Short mmCIF file of C-alpha atoms in Angstrom, two decimals:
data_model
loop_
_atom_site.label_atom_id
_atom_site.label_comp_id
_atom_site.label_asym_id
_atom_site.label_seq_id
_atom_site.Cartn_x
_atom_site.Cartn_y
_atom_site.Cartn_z
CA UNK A 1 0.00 0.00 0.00
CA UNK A 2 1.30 3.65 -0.58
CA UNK A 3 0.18 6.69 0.69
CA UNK A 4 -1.67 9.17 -1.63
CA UNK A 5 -2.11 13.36 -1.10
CA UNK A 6 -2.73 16.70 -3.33
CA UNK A 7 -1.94 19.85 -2.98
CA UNK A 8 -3.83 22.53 -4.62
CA UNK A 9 -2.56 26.29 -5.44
CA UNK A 10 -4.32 29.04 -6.72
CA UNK A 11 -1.93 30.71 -9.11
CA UNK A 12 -4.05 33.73 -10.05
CA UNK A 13 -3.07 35.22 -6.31
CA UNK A 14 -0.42 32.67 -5.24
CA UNK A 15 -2.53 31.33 -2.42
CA UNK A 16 -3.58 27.85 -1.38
CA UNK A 17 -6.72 26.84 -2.76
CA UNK A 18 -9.06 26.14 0.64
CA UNK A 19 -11.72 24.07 0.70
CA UNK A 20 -11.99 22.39 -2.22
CA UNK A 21 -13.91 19.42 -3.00
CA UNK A 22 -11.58 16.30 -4.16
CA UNK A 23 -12.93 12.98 -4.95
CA UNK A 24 -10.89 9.64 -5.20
CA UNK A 25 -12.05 6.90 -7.61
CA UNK A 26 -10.43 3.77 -8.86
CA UNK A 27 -10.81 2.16 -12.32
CA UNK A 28 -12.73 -0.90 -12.72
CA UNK A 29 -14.46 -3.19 -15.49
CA UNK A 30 -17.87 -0.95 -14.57
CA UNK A 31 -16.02 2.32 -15.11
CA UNK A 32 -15.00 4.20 -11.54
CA UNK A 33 -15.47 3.11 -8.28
CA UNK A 34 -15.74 6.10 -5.61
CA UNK A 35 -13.50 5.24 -2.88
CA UNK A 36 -12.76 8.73 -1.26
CA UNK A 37 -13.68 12.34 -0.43
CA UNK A 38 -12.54 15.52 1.46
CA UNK A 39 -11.60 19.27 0.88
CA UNK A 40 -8.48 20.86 0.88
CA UNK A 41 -7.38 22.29 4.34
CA UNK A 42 -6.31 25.78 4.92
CA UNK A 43 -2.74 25.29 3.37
CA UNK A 44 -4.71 23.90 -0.05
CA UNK A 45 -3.63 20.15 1.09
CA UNK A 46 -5.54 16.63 0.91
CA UNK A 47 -4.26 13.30 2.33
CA UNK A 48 -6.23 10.70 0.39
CA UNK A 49 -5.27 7.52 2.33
CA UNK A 50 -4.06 4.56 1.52
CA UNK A 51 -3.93 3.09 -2.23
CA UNK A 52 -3.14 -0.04 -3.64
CA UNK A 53 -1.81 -0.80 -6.77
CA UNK A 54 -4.30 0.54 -9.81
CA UNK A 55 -5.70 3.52 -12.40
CA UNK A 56 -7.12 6.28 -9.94
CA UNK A 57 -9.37 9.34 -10.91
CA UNK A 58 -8.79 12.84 -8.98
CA UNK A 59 -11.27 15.08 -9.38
CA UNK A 60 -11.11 18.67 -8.13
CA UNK A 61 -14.55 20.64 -7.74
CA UNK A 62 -12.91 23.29 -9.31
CA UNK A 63 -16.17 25.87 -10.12
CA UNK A 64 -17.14 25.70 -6.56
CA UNK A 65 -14.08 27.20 -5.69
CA UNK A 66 -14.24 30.44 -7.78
CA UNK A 67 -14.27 31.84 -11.35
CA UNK A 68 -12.67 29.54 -13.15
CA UNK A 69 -13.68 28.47 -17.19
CA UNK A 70 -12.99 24.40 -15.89
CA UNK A 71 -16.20 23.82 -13.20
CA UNK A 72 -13.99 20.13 -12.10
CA UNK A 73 -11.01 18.77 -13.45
CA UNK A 74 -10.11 14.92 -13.48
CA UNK A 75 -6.26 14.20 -13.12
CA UNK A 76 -6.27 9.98 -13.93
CA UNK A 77 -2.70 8.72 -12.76
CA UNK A 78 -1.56 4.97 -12.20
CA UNK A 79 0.21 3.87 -8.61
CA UNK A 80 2.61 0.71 -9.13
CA UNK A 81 2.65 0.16 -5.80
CA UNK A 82 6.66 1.01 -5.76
CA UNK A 83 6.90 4.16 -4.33
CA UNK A 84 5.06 4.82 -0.24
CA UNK A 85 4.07 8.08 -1.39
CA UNK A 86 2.50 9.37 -4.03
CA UNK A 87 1.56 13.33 -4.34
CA UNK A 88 -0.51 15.09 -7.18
CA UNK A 89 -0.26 18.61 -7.02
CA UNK A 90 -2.92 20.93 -9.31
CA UNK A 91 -1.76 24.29 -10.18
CA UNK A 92 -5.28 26.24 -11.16
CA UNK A 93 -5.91 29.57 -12.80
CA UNK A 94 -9.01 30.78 -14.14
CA UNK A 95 -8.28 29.44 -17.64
CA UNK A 96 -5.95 26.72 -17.35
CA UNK A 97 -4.26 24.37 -15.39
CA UNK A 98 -0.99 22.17 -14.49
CA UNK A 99 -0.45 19.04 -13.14
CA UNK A 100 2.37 16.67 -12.33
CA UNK A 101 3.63 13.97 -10.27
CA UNK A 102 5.36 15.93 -7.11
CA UNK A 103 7.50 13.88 -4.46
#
């Protein structure tokens, strides 16, 4: 099992994005199972739990934070199981947004 977190920045102002909705899901023959969900903590963080091995789905309730032209975005990402930790950080603007396997 590894260990699975986000961290969510707002880079219109530079500040954490608080309180957003994040949903976990995992990949299965019937499409995505729905294993997980929080909101981002004052610093714009998430711990997700524990994973195992598999093809997850992030998705970030993106247009209940503010203005932004993307109301959720889904970051899909596999976990081999050979790293503890994995961490998905989302870089959101108003019209665009970055993501990438952080450490």
């Amino acid at each position: 099992m590894s260990t699975l977190s986000t961290h969510v920045l707002d880079t219109s102002t530079g500040a954490p994005a608080a309180g957003l909705r994040v949903h976990l899901a995992r990949s299965s023959p019937d499409g995505w199972d729905p294993i997980f969900e929080t909101t981002t903590d004052p610093d714009g963080r998430a711990s997700l739990g524990e994973v195992e091995p598999g093809t997850y789905r992030l998705g970030f309730e993106t247009g209940e934070y503010g203005n932004s032209f993307y109301p959720f975005v889904h970051v899909v990402f596999v976990v081999d199981g050979r790293r503890p930790h994995y961490h998905v950080p989302l870089l959101l603007g108003a019209f665009g947004y970055t993501t990438y396997r952080g450490s």
